[in-house]
Amino acid sequence: MARRLPILLLTILAATAQTNRYNFEESKVPPYTVPDPLTLNNGEHVRDARTWTEKRRPELMAIFADQVYGATPPPAPPLRTSQVFTDRKALDGKAIRKQVTLYFTPDDAGPQMHLLLYLPAAAKGPSPVFLGLNFNGNHTVNADSGILPNEVWVRDPADLSTTGPKKMLHLPPDDRTRGQNAANWQVEKLLAAGYGLATVYYYDIEPDFTGGMKLGVRPVLVKDPEAWSAMGAWAWGLSRALDFLLTDRAIDPARVALMGHSRLGKAALWAAAQDPRFSLVISNESGKGGASLLKRGFGETTDHLNTAFPEWFCPNYKQYTGHPEKLPVDGNELLALIAPRPLYVASAADDLGSDPKGEFLAAVNAGRVYQLFGKKGLGTTQMPMVDQAILQDIGYHVRSGKHDVTEFDWRQYIAFADQHWGTAATAPAKTSPTKTTSK
Ligand code: GCU
């Protein structure tokens, strides 16, 4: 997400992609089989929503926990929370800004999560809210001088490793980065449409580098932290952020959307699969290991995921290096676990590593589970033109441009949420109509 990568690092990343042999040619995609979400482990076919909910869904959850993301420990409320710092006149009076720290150990030195929340000041009732983890610190999501800056981790410029960051620097709050990712969050646009935004710096939950595990929540929560995964920990943290949001009566508990970009999109999908309190879910270019079809030999490979980011997935996932065909599940089934909640899958045309077509096909396939609930799913098998959004029970677009989150993306997410929940400004929500729209 708009991280400023120096040219050298980009070159290294490109070289890494090469060594792990990403295929970027459609004609070279080998034959593959998409696993059928509607076939039970015993081979029987799932024909109704009840069999899905009672039998197939638990089977798939168990496989994802066992083979992909590791088993999640039970919810653990923070041991304490700080005072909530509230400013009712933030952003020129347009927002109520709240900030709070949730502590997961008795002492101040252990893992703690700093949550930033904006709510529309003009709201007449409880507001719908988008929650998403951020990449670079809360103070980067808006230029608002009232955001308490995070201590952040950045890659040591001297670290030239081609297999993910090895040397990281823990830096004190740096005001020069305030607002640097504002375009990725569109706070003012969300507020004007009647939505709030809640966000947490994902390193607060577990720093994202080799060795980062020791500094995050995993060792605090489980006996065998290696058996879990960073992705699992980030997903767990999202549910803890939601626990907190649901204590705030200014937030509508039935309208909390979860949005995640890229690796944080993978984490968001797993969080939403596990936690039905997320009532609308957005995967922004979550790619392989997220929404996309891993078994489709286009874009990023399991080899790359497992070598460049060995902490992201659980130990069992390593056996699929070089063998995605052996993985018993795929992105279509991860998406199906969100059913029947509104789900939006977004791709970017130049983000070939994520395999836009693989993301689209997974969304189409997940629609079969939505149909069990009397929903349409995507309502088409035809990939839309670039920059044309499909807004059904499942939404989809492929935006022109690179791997990123843009104003275009947020415009579609707001329209999608409006469609399913009623225009945010006019709570309570309507029931979800379905229609196809363009930009
Ligand atoms: C890398 C990784 C992707 C991931 C992306 C991101 O490119 O290979 O799987 O989605 O980082 O999180 O930005």
PDB file of N, CA and C in Angstrom, residues 97-164:
ATOM      1  N   ARG A  97     -13.041  12.030  16.759  1.00  0.00           N
ATOM      2  CA  ARG A  97     -11.865  11.149  16.730  1.00  0.00           C
ATOM      3  C   ARG A  97     -11.672  10.520  18.107  1.00  0.00           C
ATOM      4  N   LYS A  98     -11.532   9.190  18.133  1.00  0.00           N
ATOM      5  CA  LYS A  98     -11.269   8.502  19.402  1.00  0.00           C
ATOM      6  C   LYS A  98     -10.006   7.678  19.248  1.00  0.00           C
ATOM      7  N   GLN A  99      -9.212   7.641  20.307  1.00  0.00           N
ATOM      8  CA  GLN A  99      -7.987   6.832  20.273  1.00  0.00           C
ATOM      9  C   GLN A  99      -7.844   6.102  21.601  1.00  0.00           C
ATOM     10  N   VAL A 100      -7.480   4.829  21.512  1.00  0.00           N
ATOM     11  CA  VAL A 100      -7.391   4.013  22.721  1.00  0.00           C
ATOM     12  C   VAL A 100      -6.291   2.974  22.529  1.00  0.00           C
ATOM     13  N   THR A 101      -5.688   2.557  23.627  1.00  0.00           N
ATOM     14  CA  THR A 101      -4.693   1.476  23.566  1.00  0.00           C
ATOM     15  C   THR A 101      -5.237   0.266  24.318  1.00  0.00           C
ATOM     16  N   LEU A 102      -5.137  -0.902  23.685  1.00  0.00           N
ATOM     17  CA  LEU A 102      -5.568  -2.154  24.302  1.00  0.00           C
ATOM     18  C   LEU A 102      -4.312  -2.939  24.652  1.00  0.00           C
ATOM     19  N   TYR A 103      -4.161  -3.327  25.897  1.00  0.00           N
ATOM     20  CA  TYR A 103      -2.948  -4.020  26.363  1.00  0.00           C
ATOM     21  C   TYR A 103      -3.224  -5.507  26.520  1.00  0.00           C
ATOM     22  N   PHE A 104      -2.297  -6.340  26.012  1.00  0.00           N
ATOM     23  CA  PHE A 104      -2.493  -7.786  26.098  1.00  0.00           C
ATOM     24  C   PHE A 104      -1.590  -8.458  27.135  1.00  0.00           C
ATOM     25  N   THR A 105      -0.763  -7.672  27.824  1.00  0.00           N
ATOM     26  CA  THR A 105       0.034  -8.213  28.932  1.00  0.00           C
ATOM     27  C   THR A 105      -0.117  -7.248  30.119  1.00  0.00           C
ATOM     28  N   PRO A 106       0.188  -7.737  31.330  1.00  0.00           N
ATOM     29  CA  PRO A 106      -0.006  -6.867  32.496  1.00  0.00           C
ATOM     30  C   PRO A 106       0.915  -5.648  32.475  1.00  0.00           C
ATOM     31  N   ASP A 107       2.079  -5.785  31.838  1.00  0.00           N
ATOM     32  CA  ASP A 107       3.012  -4.651  31.850  1.00  0.00           C
ATOM     33  C   ASP A 107       2.908  -3.853  30.550  1.00  0.00           C
ATOM     34  N   ASP A 108       3.393  -2.646  30.592  1.00  0.00           N
ATOM     35  CA  ASP A 108       3.289  -1.763  29.422  1.00  0.00           C
ATOM     36  C   ASP A 108       4.230  -2.162  28.293  1.00  0.00           C
ATOM     37  N   ALA A 109       5.181  -3.055  28.572  1.00  0.00           N
ATOM     38  CA  ALA A 109       6.180  -3.376  27.552  1.00  0.00           C
ATOM     39  C   ALA A 109       5.691  -4.433  26.558  1.00  0.00           C
ATOM     40  N   GLY A 110       4.646  -5.199  26.912  1.00  0.00           N
ATOM     41  CA  GLY A 110       4.180  -6.287  26.042  1.00  0.00           C
ATOM     42  C   GLY A 110       3.380  -5.767  24.863  1.00  0.00           C
ATOM     43  N   PRO A 111       2.866  -6.693  24.020  1.00  0.00           N
ATOM     44  CA  PRO A 111       2.098  -6.263  22.852  1.00  0.00           C
ATOM     45  C   PRO A 111       0.867  -5.432  23.231  1.00  0.00           C
ATOM     46  N   GLN A 112       0.674  -4.383  22.520  1.00  0.00           N
ATOM     47  CA  GLN A 112      -0.460  -3.483  22.761  1.00  0.00           C
ATOM     48  C   GLN A 112      -0.894  -2.898  21.432  1.00  0.00           C
ATOM     49  N   MET A 113      -2.183  -2.666  21.347  1.00  0.00           N
ATOM     50  CA  MET A 113      -2.740  -2.271  20.054  1.00  0.00           C
ATOM     51  C   MET A 113      -3.322  -0.864  20.185  1.00  0.00           C
ATOM     52  N   HIS A 114      -2.871   0.051  19.331  1.00  0.00           N
ATOM     53  CA  HIS A 114      -3.378   1.427  19.364  1.00  0.00           C
ATOM     54  C   HIS A 114      -4.465   1.559  18.300  1.00  0.00           C
ATOM     55  N   LEU A 115      -5.648   1.868  18.732  1.00  0.00           N
ATOM     56  CA  LEU A 115      -6.765   1.919  17.781  1.00  0.00           C
ATOM     57  C   LEU A 115      -7.190   3.370  17.561  1.00  0.00           C
ATOM     58  N   LEU A 116      -7.325   3.715  16.301  1.00  0.00           N
ATOM     59  CA  LEU A 116      -7.794   5.052  15.904  1.00  0.00           C
ATOM     60  C   LEU A 116      -9.170   4.904  15.289  1.00  0.00           C
ATOM     61  N   LEU A 117     -10.099   5.731  15.740  1.00  0.00           N
ATOM     62  CA  LEU A 117     -11.472   5.646  15.229  1.00  0.00           C
ATOM     63  C   LEU A 117     -11.966   7.043  14.857  1.00  0.00           C
ATOM     64  N   TYR A 118     -12.497   7.148  13.638  1.00  0.00           N
ATOM     65  CA  TYR A 118     -13.207   8.372  13.247  1.00  0.00           C
ATOM     66  C   TYR A 118     -14.681   8.034  13.081  1.00  0.00           C
ATOM     67  N   LEU A 119     -15.549   8.882  13.604  1.00  0.00           N
ATOM     68  CA  LEU A 119     -16.984   8.718  13.372  1.00  0.00           C
ATOM     69  C   LEU A 119     -17.521  10.006  12.773  1.00  0.00           C
ATOM     70  N   PRO A 120     -18.519   9.914  11.898  1.00  0.00           N
ATOM     71  CA  PRO A 120     -19.061  11.146  11.304  1.00  0.00           C
ATOM     72  C   PRO A 120     -19.753  11.986  12.377  1.00  0.00           C
ATOM     73  N   ALA A 121     -19.323  13.224  12.517  1.00  0.00           N
ATOM     74  CA  ALA A 121     -19.873  14.080  13.579  1.00  0.00           C
ATOM     75  C   ALA A 121     -21.353  14.358  13.356  1.00  0.00           C
ATOM     76  N   ALA A 122     -21.778  14.321  12.085  1.00  0.00           N
ATOM     77  CA  ALA A 122     -23.168  14.687  11.783  1.00  0.00           C
ATOM     78  C   ALA A 122     -24.145  13.519  11.973  1.00  0.00           C
ATOM     79  N   ALA A 123     -23.652  12.351  12.383  1.00  0.00           N
ATOM     80  CA  ALA A 123     -24.527  11.169  12.459  1.00  0.00           C
ATOM     81  C   ALA A 123     -25.686  11.398  13.425  1.00  0.00           C
ATOM     82  N   LYS A 124     -26.860  10.932  12.993  1.00  0.00           N
ATOM     83  CA  LYS A 124     -28.058  11.084  13.852  1.00  0.00           C
ATOM     84  C   LYS A 124     -28.251   9.855  14.734  1.00  0.00           C
ATOM     85  N   GLY A 125     -27.590   8.758  14.364  1.00  0.00           N
ATOM     86  CA  GLY A 125     -27.721   7.526  15.145  1.00  0.00           C
ATOM     87  C   GLY A 125     -26.418   6.770  15.084  1.00  0.00           C
ATOM     88  N   PRO A 126     -26.420   5.509  15.522  1.00  0.00           N
ATOM     89  CA  PRO A 126     -25.191   4.709  15.479  1.00  0.00           C
ATOM     90  C   PRO A 126     -24.670   4.582  14.041  1.00  0.00           C
ATOM     91  N   SER A 127     -23.376   4.764  13.870  1.00  0.00           N
ATOM     92  CA  SER A 127     -22.792   4.810  12.520  1.00  0.00           C
ATOM     93  C   SER A 127     -22.286   3.445  12.072  1.00  0.00           C
ATOM     94  N   PRO A 128     -22.359   3.184  10.757  1.00  0.00           N
ATOM     95  CA  PRO A 128     -21.641   2.054  10.195  1.00  0.00           C
ATOM     96  C   PRO A 128     -20.152   2.403  10.114  1.00  0.00           C
ATOM     97  N   VAL A 129     -19.319   1.405  10.247  1.00  0.00           N
ATOM     98  CA  VAL A 129     -17.872   1.665  10.312  1.00  0.00           C
ATOM     99  C   VAL A 129     -17.116   0.670   9.441  1.00  0.00           C
ATOM    100  N   PHE A 130     -16.089   1.130   8.774  1.00  0.00           N
ATOM    101  CA  PHE A 130     -15.128   0.243   8.101  1.00  0.00           C
ATOM    102  C   PHE A 130     -13.936   0.070   9.045  1.00  0.00           C
ATOM    103  N   LEU A 131     -13.507  -1.172   9.228  1.00  0.00           N
ATOM    104  CA  LEU A 131     -12.308  -1.454  10.014  1.00  0.00           C
ATOM    105  C   LEU A 131     -11.242  -2.019   9.083  1.00  0.00           C
ATOM    106  N   GLY A 132     -10.014  -1.567   9.233  1.00  0.00           N
ATOM    107  CA  GLY A 132      -8.926  -2.137   8.437  1.00  0.00           C
ATOM    108  C   GLY A 132      -7.593  -1.925   9.125  1.00  0.00           C
ATOM    109  N   LEU A 133      -6.708  -2.897   9.003  1.00  0.00           N
ATOM    110  CA  LEU A 133      -5.350  -2.728   9.517  1.00  0.00           C
ATOM    111  C   LEU A 133      -4.580  -1.831   8.567  1.00  0.00           C
ATOM    112  N   ASN A 134      -3.688  -0.998   9.111  1.00  0.00           N
ATOM    113  CA  ASN A 134      -2.858  -0.165   8.230  1.00  0.00           C
ATOM    114  C   ASN A 134      -1.412  -0.627   8.247  1.00  0.00           C
ATOM    115  N   PHE A 135      -0.677  -0.279   7.189  1.00  0.00           N
ATOM    116  CA  PHE A 135       0.690  -0.763   6.998  1.00  0.00           C
ATOM    117  C   PHE A 135       1.753   0.041   7.741  1.00  0.00           C
ATOM    118  N   ASN A 136       1.521   1.322   7.905  1.00  0.00           N
ATOM    119  CA  ASN A 136       2.650   2.185   8.298  1.00  0.00           C
ATOM    120  C   ASN A 136       2.439   3.034   9.541  1.00  0.00           C
ATOM    121  N   GLY A 137       1.380   2.785  10.283  1.00  0.00           N
ATOM    122  CA  GLY A 137       1.141   3.579  11.495  1.00  0.00           C
ATOM    123  C   GLY A 137      -0.134   4.397  11.364  1.00  0.00           C
ATOM    124  N   ASN A 138      -0.844   4.552  12.487  1.00  0.00           N
ATOM    125  CA  ASN A 138      -2.134   5.267  12.439  1.00  0.00           C
ATOM    126  C   ASN A 138      -1.992   6.685  11.895  1.00  0.00           C
ATOM    127  N   HIS A 139      -0.871   7.314  12.239  1.00  0.00           N
ATOM    128  CA  HIS A 139      -0.693   8.720  11.842  1.00  0.00           C
ATOM    129  C   HIS A 139      -0.468   8.872  10.339  1.00  0.00           C
ATOM    130  N   THR A 140      -0.320   7.758   9.615  1.00  0.00           N
ATOM    131  CA  THR A 140      -0.132   7.861   8.161  1.00  0.00           C
ATOM    132  C   THR A 140      -1.463   7.875   7.405  1.00  0.00           C
ATOM    133  N   VAL A 141      -2.584   7.548   8.092  1.00  0.00           N
ATOM    134  CA  VAL A 141      -3.842   7.419   7.349  1.00  0.00           C
ATOM    135  C   VAL A 141      -4.518   8.764   7.066  1.00  0.00           C
ATOM    136  N   ASN A 142      -4.072   9.804   7.768  1.00  0.00           N
ATOM    137  CA  ASN A 142      -4.620  11.143   7.516  1.00  0.00           C
ATOM    138  C   ASN A 142      -3.635  12.176   8.045  1.00  0.00           C
ATOM    139  N   ALA A 143      -3.656  13.362   7.452  1.00  0.00           N
ATOM    140  CA  ALA A 143      -2.721  14.407   7.887  1.00  0.00           C
ATOM    141  C   ALA A 143      -3.138  15.032   9.221  1.00  0.00           C
ATOM    142  N   ASP A 144      -4.284  14.662   9.745  1.00  0.00           N
ATOM    143  CA  ASP A 144      -4.814  15.145  11.028  1.00  0.00           C
ATOM    144  C   ASP A 144      -3.719  15.178  12.103  1.00  0.00           C
ATOM    145  N   SER A 145      -3.430  16.385  12.598  1.00  0.00           N
ATOM    146  CA  SER A 145      -2.327  16.523  13.560  1.00  0.00           C
ATOM    147  C   SER A 145      -2.686  15.935  14.918  1.00  0.00           C
ATOM    148  N   GLY A 146      -3.952  15.574  15.119  1.00  0.00           N
ATOM    149  CA  GLY A 146      -4.366  15.023  16.411  1.00  0.00           C
ATOM    150  C   GLY A 146      -4.141  13.521  16.529  1.00  0.00           C
ATOM    151  N   ILE A 147      -3.756  12.862  15.438  1.00  0.00           N
ATOM    152  CA  ILE A 147      -3.545  11.400  15.535  1.00  0.00           C
ATOM    153  C   ILE A 147      -2.253  11.147  16.296  1.00  0.00           C
ATOM    154  N   LEU A 148      -2.343  10.321  17.335  1.00  0.00           N
ATOM    155  CA  LEU A 148      -1.140   9.979  18.098  1.00  0.00           C
ATOM    156  C   LEU A 148      -0.252   9.113  17.221  1.00  0.00           C
ATOM    157  N   PRO A 149       0.989   9.526  16.983  1.00  0.00           N
ATOM    158  CA  PRO A 149       1.834   8.749  16.074  1.00  0.00           C
ATOM    159  C   PRO A 149       2.318   7.451  16.717  1.00  0.00           C
ATOM    160  N   ASN A 150       2.410   6.410  15.903  1.00  0.00           N
ATOM    161  CA  ASN A 150       2.931   5.119  16.369  1.00  0.00           C
ATOM    162  C   ASN A 150       4.442   5.082  16.273  1.00  0.00           C
ATOM    163  N   GLU A 151       5.041   4.287  17.161  1.00  0.00           N
ATOM    164  CA  GLU A 151       6.416   3.842  16.894  1.00  0.00           C
ATOM    165  C   GLU A 151       6.296   2.849  15.748  1.00  0.00           C
ATOM    166  N   VAL A 152       7.187   2.896  14.790  1.00  0.00           N
ATOM    167  CA  VAL A 152       7.049   1.981  13.656  1.00  0.00           C
ATOM    168  C   VAL A 152       8.326   1.202  13.423  1.00  0.00           C
ATOM    169  N   TRP A 153       8.171   0.118  12.693  1.00  0.00           N
ATOM    170  CA  TRP A 153       9.311  -0.680  12.247  1.00  0.00           C
ATOM    171  C   TRP A 153       9.530  -0.397  10.772  1.00  0.00           C
ATOM    172  N   VAL A 154      10.764  -0.128  10.388  1.00  0.00           N
ATOM    173  CA  VAL A 154      11.064  -0.001   8.959  1.00  0.00           C
ATOM    174  C   VAL A 154      12.278  -0.853   8.626  1.00  0.00           C
ATOM    175  N   ARG A 155      12.321  -1.268   7.391  1.00  0.00           N
ATOM    176  CA  ARG A 155      13.428  -2.102   6.961  1.00  0.00           C
ATOM    177  C   ARG A 155      14.719  -1.294   6.965  1.00  0.00           C
ATOM    178  N   ASP A 156      15.759  -1.869   7.511  1.00  0.00           N
ATOM    179  CA  ASP A 156      17.077  -1.234   7.511  1.00  0.00           C
ATOM    180  C   ASP A 156      17.548  -1.110   6.065  1.00  0.00           C
ATOM    181  N   PRO A 157      17.844   0.099   5.607  1.00  0.00           N
ATOM    182  CA  PRO A 157      18.276   0.261   4.211  1.00  0.00           C
ATOM    183  C   PRO A 157      19.486  -0.613   3.882  1.00  0.00           C
ATOM    184  N   ALA A 158      20.234  -1.025   4.911  1.00  0.00           N
ATOM    185  CA  ALA A 158      21.414  -1.870   4.671  1.00  0.00           C
ATOM    186  C   ALA A 158      21.029  -3.336   4.441  1.00  0.00           C
ATOM    187  N   ASP A 159      19.773  -3.671   4.674  1.00  0.00           N
ATOM    188  CA  ASP A 159      19.331  -5.067   4.524  1.00  0.00           C
ATOM    189  C   ASP A 159      18.950  -5.323   3.073  1.00  0.00           C
ATOM    190  N   LEU A 160      19.770  -6.087   2.386  1.00  0.00           N
ATOM    191  CA  LEU A 160      19.521  -6.332   0.958  1.00  0.00           C
ATOM    192  C   LEU A 160      18.995  -7.750   0.728  1.00  0.00           C
ATOM    193  N   SER A 161      18.491  -8.392   1.759  1.00  0.00           N
ATOM    194  CA  SER A 161      18.007  -9.767   1.631  1.00  0.00           C
ATOM    195  C   SER A 161      16.923  -9.861   0.553  1.00  0.00           C
ATOM    196  N   THR A 162      16.960 -10.907  -0.229  1.00  0.00           N
ATOM    197  CA  THR A 162      15.946 -11.068  -1.282  1.00  0.00           C
ATOM    198  C   THR A 162      14.797 -11.938  -0.808  1.00  0.00           C
ATOM    199  N   THR A 163      14.871 -12.447   0.395  1.00  0.00           N
ATOM    200  CA  THR A 163      13.789 -13.314   0.871  1.00  0.00           C
ATOM    201  C   THR A 163      13.088 -12.685   2.076  1.00  0.00           C
ATOM    202  N   GLY A 164      12.617 -11.476   1.875  1.00  0.00           N
ATOM    203  CA  GLY A 164      11.884 -10.806   2.950  1.00  0.00           C
ATOM    204  C   GLY A 164      12.841 -10.080   3.870  1.00  0.00           C
TER     205      GLY A 164
END
